[in-house]
């Protein structure tokens, strides 16, 4: 604020100096104009040889003389000297209109005097008309204005400083409130919100934006804390099992069945390794921005490679009739299918079917390929109302390939089909850690599907069937034209 007031003060000072200069020039120009007007009138009389004596003038601050080439005064006003010219002939240029400033003592006036010279007469008898006007009024006017500026300038600066202080203070008061609110939030370990001013200005919008950012940060912090707590709980279980096995084995000593102990420890270690790998993968997915994948992938070959890892039955592959190409990271797409098949095998009664087909039509039969593309645009972006859809918006019929993973297990209730994509989520029939996973498989699938630009939906495989409706996972992946076709 001080810099602004100093800037305004400097501007006012420069403006005052310019005002004084312009005022002095304007007043002096007015004096010259009036003096030339008087001189021209006297020169006209001299040309007609009708000069009165004394010469008539208006006002007591004007002196008029008519001198010849020898410097003799031929006529003068009543107050002018009739013997000595106001300006010596040597300082005048013959036949030229001139302006000069001389001392007032030479013409009997106070202060400096403005003298104008106008040529008159004839070539045989050249004369010069001299008119002198006092500059006392000009100096007095400039002095009055200068005095007014010197008196009013400090007062004006003080008023401007006070107004600036009030205006800047009123403007920065909401900013100070935001600062105090931020300090209190920091002291409360990040909880709370910033005060929002009532004015609908930029600071109001800034406060609303910052509160939105704080809300997102708080939600992210809560999710991180819940994630850390769940991860610690999940990691504690295999570690506790390992410790219990070792303590029991040490107590039994020679009676310990080390083959069974080593098998149990190996199983717990493998489970612990899978959990750590899943946690690291989710952490990397959270840090990396969503990215469309790097190259074409043939879905038929990918499904065959995934199905080959499982015994048949229960896993059966319904291979597509023609190559189906999509874009994505092959490792990420393989992880998506592996997690889905693992989940299906874990809950199936006797059969898991993998299938793929062009478009996004409804799959029929035992989970085979779709027969049409009527549902392509309706599967993506419908949210939980569609039964657990996750993904972006579709671009129309034929823009996606449909991959289905169908099992004949108990299925998932419609109300839980969105919740199962959360991290560390287990339904009631999958809470046993020995039979189920850590609840990270579908969470990983959701993140990888988002990165691939696709969508995923959970539906009943056979509604109303005895033994459970089963579950069909409908996975939509972006379709690419066949790169091998010319």
Short mmCIF file of C-alpha atoms in Angstrom, two decimals:
data_model
loop_
_atom_site.label_atom_id
_atom_site.label_comp_id
_atom_site.label_asym_id
_atom_site.label_seq_id
_atom_site.Cartn_x
_atom_site.Cartn_y
_atom_site.Cartn_z
CA UNK A 1 0.00 0.00 0.00
CA UNK A 2 2.88 2.40 0.86
CA UNK A 3 4.33 1.92 -2.61
CA UNK A 4 0.98 2.76 -4.16
CA UNK A 5 0.59 5.93 -2.07
CA UNK A 6 4.15 7.00 -2.95
CA UNK A 7 3.39 6.40 -6.61
CA UNK A 8 0.23 8.48 -6.45
CA UNK A 9 2.10 11.22 -4.55
CA UNK A 10 4.80 11.31 -7.21
CA UNK A 11 2.16 11.50 -9.91
CA UNK A 12 0.42 14.40 -8.16
CA UNK A 13 3.72 16.23 -7.71
CA UNK A 14 4.57 15.89 -11.40
CA UNK A 15 1.05 16.97 -12.29
CA UNK A 16 1.37 20.07 -10.09
CA UNK A 17 4.65 21.06 -11.75
CA UNK A 18 3.15 20.60 -15.19
CA UNK A 19 0.12 22.67 -14.13
CA UNK A 20 2.33 25.56 -12.98
CA UNK A 21 4.36 25.47 -16.18
CA UNK A 22 1.29 25.45 -18.41
CA UNK A 23 -0.39 28.18 -16.36
CA UNK A 24 2.67 30.46 -16.59
CA UNK A 25 2.96 29.89 -20.33
CA UNK A 26 -0.76 30.58 -20.89
CA UNK A 27 -0.76 33.79 -18.83
CA UNK A 28 2.39 35.10 -20.52
CA UNK A 29 0.91 34.30 -23.93
CA UNK A 30 -2.20 36.27 -22.98
CA UNK A 31 0.00 39.25 -21.99
CA UNK A 32 1.88 39.08 -25.31
CA UNK A 33 -1.35 38.85 -27.28
CA UNK A 34 -2.83 41.91 -25.56
CA UNK A 35 0.41 43.89 -25.98
CA UNK A 36 0.62 43.07 -29.70
CA UNK A 37 -3.00 44.09 -30.14
CA UNK A 38 -2.24 47.51 -28.59
CA UNK A 39 0.98 47.86 -30.63
CA UNK A 40 -0.79 47.04 -33.89
CA UNK A 41 -3.43 49.70 -33.17
CA UNK A 42 -0.75 52.34 -32.50
CA UNK A 43 1.23 51.27 -35.60
CA UNK A 44 -1.90 51.82 -37.71
CA UNK A 45 -2.19 55.35 -36.33
CA UNK A 46 1.50 55.97 -37.03
CA UNK A 47 1.10 54.84 -40.62
CA UNK A 48 -1.73 57.36 -41.09
CA UNK A 49 0.30 60.12 -39.38
CA UNK A 50 -2.46 60.71 -36.86
CA UNK A 51 -0.65 59.84 -33.63
CA UNK A 52 -2.35 61.56 -30.68
CA UNK A 53 -0.31 62.99 -27.86
CA UNK A 54 -0.34 61.43 -25.36
CA UNK A 55 -1.06 57.96 -26.78
CA UNK A 56 -4.25 56.44 -25.35
CA UNK A 57 -3.82 53.23 -23.29
CA UNK A 58 -6.13 51.10 -21.13
CA UNK A 59 -4.99 50.45 -17.54
CA UNK A 60 -2.16 51.77 -15.45
CA UNK A 61 0.11 48.75 -16.04
CA UNK A 62 0.74 49.56 -19.75
CA UNK A 63 3.36 51.87 -21.25
CA UNK A 64 3.54 52.80 -24.97
CA UNK A 65 6.30 54.58 -26.89
CA UNK A 66 6.88 55.29 -30.58
CA UNK A 67 10.59 55.70 -31.40
CA UNK A 68 12.34 56.49 -34.66
CA UNK A 69 15.46 54.88 -36.14
CA UNK A 70 17.73 57.14 -34.03
CA UNK A 71 16.07 56.02 -30.78
CA UNK A 72 14.26 59.30 -30.16
CA UNK A 73 10.81 59.06 -28.55
CA UNK A 74 8.32 60.52 -31.05
CA UNK A 75 5.19 59.78 -29.02
CA UNK A 76 4.38 58.20 -25.66
CA UNK A 77 1.52 57.35 -23.39
CA UNK A 78 0.79 59.55 -20.44
CA UNK A 79 2.85 57.46 -17.97
CA UNK A 80 5.71 56.59 -20.34
CA UNK A 81 9.11 58.30 -20.36
CA UNK A 82 9.32 60.88 -23.21
CA UNK A 83 13.14 61.04 -23.24
CA UNK A 84 14.52 57.53 -22.76
CA UNK A 85 13.16 54.63 -24.80
CA UNK A 86 12.05 51.49 -22.89
CA UNK A 87 14.40 49.37 -25.00
CA UNK A 88 17.69 50.57 -26.45
CA UNK A 89 17.65 50.75 -30.26
CA UNK A 90 20.67 48.46 -30.42
CA UNK A 91 18.69 45.51 -28.99
CA UNK A 92 15.96 45.82 -31.65
CA UNK A 93 15.97 44.25 -35.10
CA UNK A 94 14.60 46.63 -37.72
CA UNK A 95 11.33 45.55 -39.32
CA UNK A 96 10.83 42.49 -37.04
CA UNK A 97 8.14 41.87 -34.43
CA UNK A 98 9.88 41.05 -31.16
CA UNK A 99 9.22 40.06 -27.55
CA UNK A 100 11.56 41.04 -24.75
CA UNK A 101 11.55 40.96 -20.98
CA UNK A 102 13.18 43.91 -19.20
CA UNK A 103 13.39 45.21 -15.67
CA UNK A 104 10.43 47.23 -14.43
CA UNK A 105 12.70 50.08 -13.23
CA UNK A 106 13.37 51.06 -16.85
CA UNK A 107 9.66 51.77 -17.51
CA UNK A 108 8.54 52.77 -14.04
CA UNK A 109 6.78 49.54 -13.11
CA UNK A 110 7.32 46.95 -10.39
CA UNK A 111 8.87 43.62 -11.24
CA UNK A 112 9.70 42.26 -14.70
CA UNK A 113 7.99 43.81 -17.71
CA UNK A 114 7.08 42.25 -21.03
CA UNK A 115 7.92 44.52 -23.98
CA UNK A 116 6.78 43.89 -27.58
CA UNK A 117 8.15 45.77 -30.58
CA UNK A 118 6.14 46.25 -33.80
CA UNK A 119 7.59 48.05 -36.84
CA UNK A 120 5.61 51.08 -38.08
CA UNK A 121 5.94 54.19 -40.20
CA UNK A 122 7.25 54.32 -43.77
CA UNK A 123 10.49 53.35 -45.48
CA UNK A 124 11.59 56.99 -45.45
CA UNK A 125 10.69 57.43 -41.80
CA UNK A 126 10.81 53.99 -40.07
CA UNK A 127 9.47 53.88 -36.59
CA UNK A 128 8.95 51.20 -33.90
CA UNK A 129 6.03 50.91 -31.53
CA UNK A 130 7.02 49.65 -28.06
CA UNK A 131 4.33 48.38 -25.69
CA UNK A 132 5.27 47.31 -22.15
CA UNK A 133 2.95 45.34 -19.89
CA UNK A 134 3.71 44.37 -16.31
CA UNK A 135 4.06 40.69 -15.46
CA UNK A 136 3.10 41.31 -11.85
CA UNK A 137 -0.39 39.84 -12.33
CA UNK A 138 1.08 36.78 -14.03
CA UNK A 139 3.56 36.26 -11.21
CA UNK A 140 0.84 36.82 -8.61
CA UNK A 141 -1.50 34.27 -10.24
CA UNK A 142 1.29 31.69 -10.45
CA UNK A 143 2.21 32.35 -6.83
CA UNK A 144 -1.39 31.86 -5.69
CA UNK A 145 -1.71 28.59 -7.58
CA UNK A 146 1.66 27.39 -6.26
CA UNK A 147 0.64 28.23 -2.70
CA UNK A 148 -2.67 26.40 -3.09
CA UNK A 149 -0.86 23.33 -4.45
CA UNK A 150 1.70 23.36 -1.66
CA UNK A 151 -1.03 23.57 0.97
CA UNK A 152 -3.45 21.11 -0.60
CA UNK A 153 -0.89 18.55 -1.75
CA UNK A 154 -0.07 17.15 1.73
CA UNK A 155 -3.77 17.17 2.65
CA UNK A 156 -4.67 15.37 -0.58
CA UNK A 157 -1.90 12.79 -0.04
CA UNK A 158 -3.11 12.22 3.52
CA UNK A 159 -6.70 11.76 2.32
CA UNK A 160 -5.59 9.37 -0.41
CA UNK A 161 -3.49 7.40 2.08
CA UNK A 162 -6.44 7.12 4.46
CA UNK A 163 -8.81 6.05 1.67
CA UNK A 164 -6.26 3.55 0.35
CA UNK A 165 -5.75 2.18 3.86
CA UNK A 166 -9.48 1.68 4.33
CA UNK A 167 -10.05 0.22 0.86
CA UNK A 168 -7.03 -2.08 0.95
CA UNK A 169 -7.87 -3.09 4.49
CA UNK A 170 -11.45 -3.93 3.53
CA UNK A 171 -10.17 -5.86 0.51
CA UNK A 172 -7.55 -7.82 2.45
CA UNK A 173 -9.75 -8.53 5.46
CA UNK A 174 -11.26 -11.65 3.82
CA UNK A 175 -7.74 -12.71 2.82
CA UNK A 176 -6.62 -12.41 6.42
CA UNK A 177 -9.65 -14.45 7.47
CA UNK A 178 -8.60 -17.10 4.95
CA UNK A 179 -5.07 -17.05 6.36
CA UNK A 180 -6.29 -17.49 9.94
CA UNK A 181 -8.62 -20.26 8.82
CA UNK A 182 -5.75 -22.01 7.04
CA UNK A 183 -3.61 -21.68 10.17
CA UNK A 184 -6.36 -23.19 12.30
CA UNK A 185 -6.85 -26.03 9.83
CA UNK A 186 -3.11 -26.76 9.95
CA UNK A 187 -3.25 -26.77 13.72
CA UNK A 188 -6.17 -29.23 13.65
CA UNK A 189 -4.26 -31.65 11.45
CA UNK A 190 -6.07 -30.60 8.29
CA UNK A 191 -9.73 -30.74 9.37
CA UNK A 192 -12.30 -28.02 8.78
CA UNK A 193 -12.96 -25.48 6.06
CA UNK A 194 -11.95 -21.91 5.27
CA UNK A 195 -14.41 -19.07 5.92
CA UNK A 196 -16.25 -17.98 2.77
CA UNK A 197 -16.89 -14.22 2.48
CA UNK A 198 -20.40 -13.07 1.63
CA UNK A 199 -19.25 -10.92 -1.30
CA UNK A 200 -19.55 -12.58 -4.70
CA UNK A 201 -16.08 -11.58 -5.87
CA UNK A 202 -12.77 -13.23 -6.70
CA UNK A 203 -11.95 -13.88 -3.03
CA UNK A 204 -15.31 -15.62 -2.59
CA UNK A 205 -14.57 -17.85 -5.56
CA UNK A 206 -11.05 -18.47 -4.24
CA UNK A 207 -12.43 -19.55 -0.86
CA UNK A 208 -14.96 -21.88 -2.51
CA UNK A 209 -12.23 -23.40 -4.69
CA UNK A 210 -9.88 -23.86 -1.73
CA UNK A 211 -12.65 -25.48 0.32
CA UNK A 212 -13.31 -27.85 -2.54
CA UNK A 213 -9.61 -28.69 -2.65
CA UNK A 214 -9.57 -29.21 1.13
CA UNK A 215 -12.58 -31.50 0.82
CA UNK A 216 -10.83 -33.58 -1.82
CA UNK A 217 -7.65 -33.70 0.24
CA UNK A 218 -9.60 -34.74 3.32
CA UNK A 219 -11.37 -37.47 1.38
CA UNK A 220 -8.07 -38.67 -0.03
CA UNK A 221 -6.53 -38.61 3.45
CA UNK A 222 -9.45 -40.59 4.87
CA UNK A 223 -9.18 -43.12 2.07
CA UNK A 224 -5.45 -43.38 2.63
CA UNK A 225 -5.90 -43.92 6.35
CA UNK A 226 -8.57 -46.55 5.77
CA UNK A 227 -6.37 -48.19 3.16
CA UNK A 228 -3.37 -48.24 5.50
CA UNK A 229 -5.50 -49.62 8.34
CA UNK A 230 -6.97 -52.34 6.11
CA UNK A 231 -3.56 -53.17 4.67
CA UNK A 232 -2.07 -53.46 8.16
CA UNK A 233 -4.93 -55.70 9.23
CA UNK A 234 -4.54 -57.90 6.17
CA UNK A 235 -0.76 -58.13 6.61
CA UNK A 236 -1.14 -58.99 10.28
CA UNK A 237 -3.12 -62.18 9.56
CA UNK A 238 -0.50 -64.10 7.55
CA UNK A 239 2.25 -62.88 9.85
CA UNK A 240 0.27 -64.07 12.86
CA UNK A 241 -0.29 -67.44 11.18
CA UNK A 242 3.42 -67.78 10.43
CA UNK A 243 4.35 -66.90 13.98
CA UNK A 244 1.79 -69.30 15.43
CA UNK A 245 3.04 -72.15 13.22
CA UNK A 246 6.63 -71.52 14.28
CA UNK A 247 5.82 -71.24 17.99
CA UNK A 248 3.80 -74.48 17.93
CA UNK A 249 6.56 -76.24 15.99
CA UNK A 250 9.15 -75.10 18.52
CA UNK A 251 7.05 -76.30 21.45
CA UNK A 252 6.43 -79.70 19.89
CA UNK A 253 10.09 -80.04 18.96
CA UNK A 254 10.65 -83.63 17.75
CA UNK A 255 6.93 -84.27 17.36
CA UNK A 256 6.58 -81.47 14.76
CA UNK A 257 5.52 -82.49 11.29
CA UNK A 258 7.93 -80.21 9.47
CA UNK A 259 6.51 -81.17 6.09
CA UNK A 260 3.08 -79.86 7.04
CA UNK A 261 4.61 -76.82 8.78
CA UNK A 262 6.68 -75.92 5.75
CA UNK A 263 3.64 -76.31 3.49
CA UNK A 264 1.57 -74.03 5.73
CA UNK A 265 4.39 -71.48 5.97
CA UNK A 266 4.86 -71.54 2.22
CA UNK A 267 1.13 -70.98 1.66
CA UNK A 268 1.09 -68.05 4.11
CA UNK A 269 4.24 -66.61 2.52
CA UNK A 270 2.74 -66.85 -0.96
CA UNK A 271 -0.44 -65.20 0.26
CA UNK A 272 1.61 -62.46 1.91
CA UNK A 273 3.58 -61.95 -1.31
CA UNK A 274 0.41 -61.69 -3.41
CA UNK A 275 -1.03 -59.16 -0.98
CA UNK A 276 2.13 -57.04 -1.09
CA UNK A 277 2.19 -57.22 -4.90
CA UNK A 278 -1.44 -56.10 -5.06
CA UNK A 279 -0.80 -53.22 -2.68
CA UNK A 280 2.20 -52.06 -4.69
CA UNK A 281 0.22 -52.27 -7.93
CA UNK A 282 -2.62 -50.17 -6.49
CA UNK A 283 -0.11 -47.63 -5.18
CA UNK A 284 1.46 -47.32 -8.65
CA UNK A 285 -1.96 -47.00 -10.28
CA UNK A 286 -2.89 -44.21 -7.86
CA UNK A 287 0.30 -42.30 -8.67
CA UNK A 288 0.24 -42.69 -12.46
CA UNK A 289 -2.32 -40.73 -14.51
CA UNK A 290 -4.74 -42.75 -16.64
CA UNK A 291 -3.09 -43.64 -19.93
CA UNK A 292 -4.47 -45.31 -23.01
CA UNK A 293 -2.40 -48.37 -23.75
CA UNK A 294 0.52 -48.80 -25.98
CA UNK A 295 -0.34 -51.20 -28.77
CA UNK A 296 -2.74 -53.64 -30.42
CA UNK A 297 -3.62 -56.83 -28.55
CA UNK A 298 -5.53 -59.81 -30.02
CA UNK A 299 -8.22 -60.82 -27.52
CA UNK A 300 -8.58 -64.41 -28.72
CA UNK A 301 -4.93 -65.19 -28.08
CA UNK A 302 -5.02 -63.35 -24.76
CA UNK A 303 -8.08 -65.31 -23.59
CA UNK A 304 -6.47 -68.59 -24.65
CA UNK A 305 -3.31 -67.77 -22.70
CA UNK A 306 -5.30 -66.93 -19.57
CA UNK A 307 -7.57 -70.00 -19.84
CA UNK A 308 -4.54 -72.28 -20.25
CA UNK A 309 -3.47 -71.46 -16.70
CA UNK A 310 -6.55 -73.18 -15.23
CA UNK A 311 -7.81 -76.77 -15.39
CA UNK A 312 -10.68 -77.58 -17.72
CA UNK A 313 -13.17 -78.12 -16.26
CA UNK A 314 -14.13 -75.85 -14.61
CA UNK A 315 -12.68 -73.20 -16.96
CA UNK A 316 -13.91 -73.36 -20.56
CA UNK A 317 -12.99 -71.01 -23.40
CA UNK A 318 -15.53 -70.03 -26.05
CA UNK A 319 -13.05 -68.66 -28.57
CA UNK A 320 -14.16 -65.93 -31.00
CA UNK A 321 -14.64 -66.92 -34.62
CA UNK A 322 -12.43 -64.12 -35.93
CA UNK A 323 -9.51 -62.16 -34.49
CA UNK A 324 -10.61 -59.33 -32.19
CA UNK A 325 -8.11 -56.52 -31.71
CA UNK A 326 -8.03 -53.97 -28.93
CA UNK A 327 -5.51 -51.45 -27.68
CA UNK A 328 -3.89 -51.68 -24.31
CA UNK A 329 -0.96 -52.84 -22.27
CA UNK A 330 -0.82 -56.64 -22.66
CA UNK A 331 0.29 -57.16 -19.04
CA UNK A 332 -2.51 -54.99 -17.68
CA UNK A 333 -5.14 -56.68 -19.85
CA UNK A 334 -3.84 -60.10 -18.77
CA UNK A 335 -4.06 -59.01 -15.12
CA UNK A 336 -7.68 -57.92 -15.63
CA UNK A 337 -8.70 -61.28 -17.07
CA UNK A 338 -6.69 -63.25 -14.51
CA UNK A 339 -8.33 -61.47 -11.58
CA UNK A 340 -11.79 -61.99 -13.07
CA UNK A 341 -11.20 -65.68 -13.72
CA UNK A 342 -9.68 -66.17 -10.24
CA UNK A 343 -12.77 -64.61 -8.71
CA UNK A 344 -15.08 -66.73 -10.87
CA UNK A 345 -13.23 -69.98 -10.11
CA UNK A 346 -13.33 -69.22 -6.40
CA UNK A 347 -17.12 -68.94 -6.36
CA UNK A 348 -18.25 -71.23 -9.21
CA UNK A 349 -20.04 -74.50 -8.52
CA UNK A 350 -18.73 -76.29 -11.58
CA UNK A 351 -18.18 -74.09 -14.64
CA UNK A 352 -16.51 -70.84 -15.69
CA UNK A 353 -16.85 -69.68 -19.30
CA UNK A 354 -14.63 -67.12 -21.04
CA UNK A 355 -15.99 -65.60 -24.22
CA UNK A 356 -15.41 -62.62 -26.51
CA UNK A 357 -17.20 -61.13 -29.45
CA UNK A 358 -17.47 -57.95 -31.50
CA UNK A 359 -19.81 -55.18 -30.43
CA UNK A 360 -21.56 -55.16 -27.07
CA UNK A 361 -24.73 -57.22 -27.48
CA UNK A 362 -26.25 -59.45 -24.85
CA UNK A 363 -24.43 -62.77 -24.49
CA UNK A 364 -26.58 -65.85 -24.74
CA UNK A 365 -26.48 -69.57 -24.10
CA UNK A 366 -23.87 -70.64 -21.60
CA UNK A 367 -22.01 -67.38 -21.66
CA UNK A 368 -21.01 -67.43 -25.30
CA UNK A 369 -20.29 -64.60 -27.59
CA UNK A 370 -22.80 -61.88 -28.20
CA UNK A 371 -25.00 -61.96 -31.20
CA UNK A 372 -25.31 -58.23 -31.84
CA UNK A 373 -24.22 -54.77 -30.92
CA UNK A 374 -27.46 -53.25 -29.68
CA UNK A 375 -26.20 -52.59 -26.14
CA UNK A 376 -22.86 -51.06 -27.01
CA UNK A 377 -23.66 -47.51 -26.04
CA UNK A 378 -25.80 -48.45 -23.05
CA UNK A 379 -23.28 -50.57 -21.15
CA UNK A 380 -20.70 -47.86 -20.54
CA UNK A 381 -21.31 -45.02 -18.13
CA UNK A 382 -24.55 -46.24 -16.50
CA UNK A 383 -23.10 -46.42 -12.97
CA UNK A 384 -24.44 -48.49 -10.15
CA UNK A 385 -27.98 -48.34 -11.49
CA UNK A 386 -26.92 -50.70 -14.23
CA UNK A 387 -25.66 -53.17 -11.69
CA UNK A 388 -22.10 -52.10 -11.09
CA UNK A 389 -20.84 -50.44 -14.26
CA UNK A 390 -17.46 -48.79 -14.08
CA UNK A 391 -15.82 -46.95 -16.96
CA UNK A 392 -16.02 -44.12 -19.41
CA UNK A 393 -18.53 -43.24 -22.08
CA UNK A 394 -18.85 -45.30 -25.23
CA UNK A 395 -18.54 -43.97 -28.72
CA UNK A 396 -21.32 -45.93 -30.34
CA UNK A 397 -22.12 -49.36 -31.74
CA UNK A 398 -19.04 -51.35 -32.71
CA UNK A 399 -16.61 -49.10 -30.79
CA UNK A 400 -15.98 -51.80 -28.16
CA UNK A 401 -15.39 -55.53 -28.01
CA UNK A 402 -17.30 -57.48 -25.36
CA UNK A 403 -15.48 -59.98 -23.14
CA UNK A 404 -17.58 -62.03 -20.69
CA UNK A 405 -16.53 -64.13 -17.72
CA UNK A 406 -19.50 -66.23 -16.55
CA UNK A 407 -19.72 -68.58 -13.56
CA UNK A 408 -22.54 -70.67 -12.12
CA UNK A 409 -21.96 -69.61 -8.50
CA UNK A 410 -24.22 -67.78 -6.05
CA UNK A 411 -23.82 -64.45 -7.85
CA UNK A 412 -23.69 -60.98 -6.28
CA UNK A 413 -26.81 -59.11 -5.08
CA UNK A 414 -27.62 -56.03 -7.13
CA UNK A 415 -27.11 -53.77 -4.13
CA UNK A 416 -23.51 -54.97 -3.69
CA UNK A 417 -22.35 -54.83 -7.30
CA UNK A 418 -20.83 -51.37 -6.95
CA UNK A 419 -19.45 -52.00 -3.48
CA UNK A 420 -17.42 -55.06 -4.51
CA UNK A 421 -15.14 -52.78 -6.55
CA UNK A 422 -13.96 -51.10 -3.35
CA UNK A 423 -10.65 -52.02 -1.80
CA UNK A 424 -10.60 -54.76 0.87
CA UNK A 425 -14.28 -55.47 0.22
CA UNK A 426 -15.57 -58.98 0.96
CA UNK A 427 -19.15 -60.17 0.88
CA UNK A 428 -20.51 -62.41 3.63
CA UNK A 429 -19.88 -65.65 1.73
CA UNK A 430 -16.27 -64.71 0.99
CA UNK A 431 -15.05 -63.57 4.37
CA UNK A 432 -12.99 -66.68 5.04
CA UNK A 433 -9.43 -65.66 4.19
CA UNK A 434 -8.43 -69.22 3.47
CA UNK A 435 -11.00 -69.43 0.66
CA UNK A 436 -11.17 -65.81 -0.51
CA UNK A 437 -8.61 -63.16 -1.39
CA UNK A 438 -7.79 -59.92 0.32
CA UNK A 439 -10.58 -58.00 -1.44
CA UNK A 440 -8.23 -56.21 -3.85
CA UNK A 441 -8.82 -58.16 -7.07
CA UNK A 442 -11.85 -56.25 -8.36
CA UNK A 443 -10.41 -52.95 -7.16
CA UNK A 444 -7.35 -53.62 -9.33
CA UNK A 445 -9.61 -54.60 -12.22
CA UNK A 446 -11.54 -51.33 -11.98
CA UNK A 447 -8.37 -49.20 -12.07
CA UNK A 448 -6.87 -51.13 -14.97
CA UNK A 449 -10.12 -50.99 -16.97
CA UNK A 450 -10.24 -47.24 -16.50
CA UNK A 451 -6.67 -46.95 -17.76
CA UNK A 452 -7.58 -49.03 -20.80
CA UNK A 453 -10.53 -46.74 -21.62
CA UNK A 454 -13.11 -49.49 -21.22
CA UNK A 455 -15.98 -50.37 -18.91
CA UNK A 456 -17.12 -53.24 -16.71
CA UNK A 457 -20.56 -54.39 -15.58
CA UNK A 458 -21.80 -57.16 -13.26
CA UNK A 459 -25.07 -58.94 -14.11
CA UNK A 460 -26.87 -62.19 -13.30
CA UNK A 461 -25.89 -65.04 -15.59
CA UNK A 462 -29.15 -67.04 -15.22
CA UNK A 463 -31.76 -65.21 -13.14
CA UNK A 464 -34.08 -67.46 -11.12
CA UNK A 465 -31.94 -70.58 -11.42
CA UNK A 466 -31.83 -72.98 -8.47
CA UNK A 467 -28.49 -72.85 -6.67
CA UNK A 468 -27.85 -69.22 -7.47
CA UNK A 469 -28.18 -66.92 -10.48
CA UNK A 470 -24.48 -67.02 -11.23
CA UNK A 471 -22.46 -63.98 -12.22
CA UNK A 472 -21.60 -62.61 -15.62
CA UNK A 473 -18.87 -59.97 -15.84
CA UNK A 474 -19.25 -57.89 -19.00
CA UNK A 475 -15.95 -56.27 -19.92
CA UNK A 476 -15.88 -53.70 -22.74
CA UNK A 477 -12.54 -52.89 -24.38
CA UNK A 478 -11.92 -50.41 -27.21
CA UNK A 479 -12.09 -52.05 -30.63
CA UNK A 480 -9.34 -51.67 -33.22
CA UNK A 481 -9.43 -52.62 -36.90
CA UNK A 482 -7.51 -55.74 -37.78
CA UNK A 483 -3.89 -54.56 -38.26
CA UNK A 484 -3.12 -57.71 -40.32
CA UNK A 485 -5.86 -56.93 -42.85
CA UNK A 486 -4.68 -54.76 -45.77
#
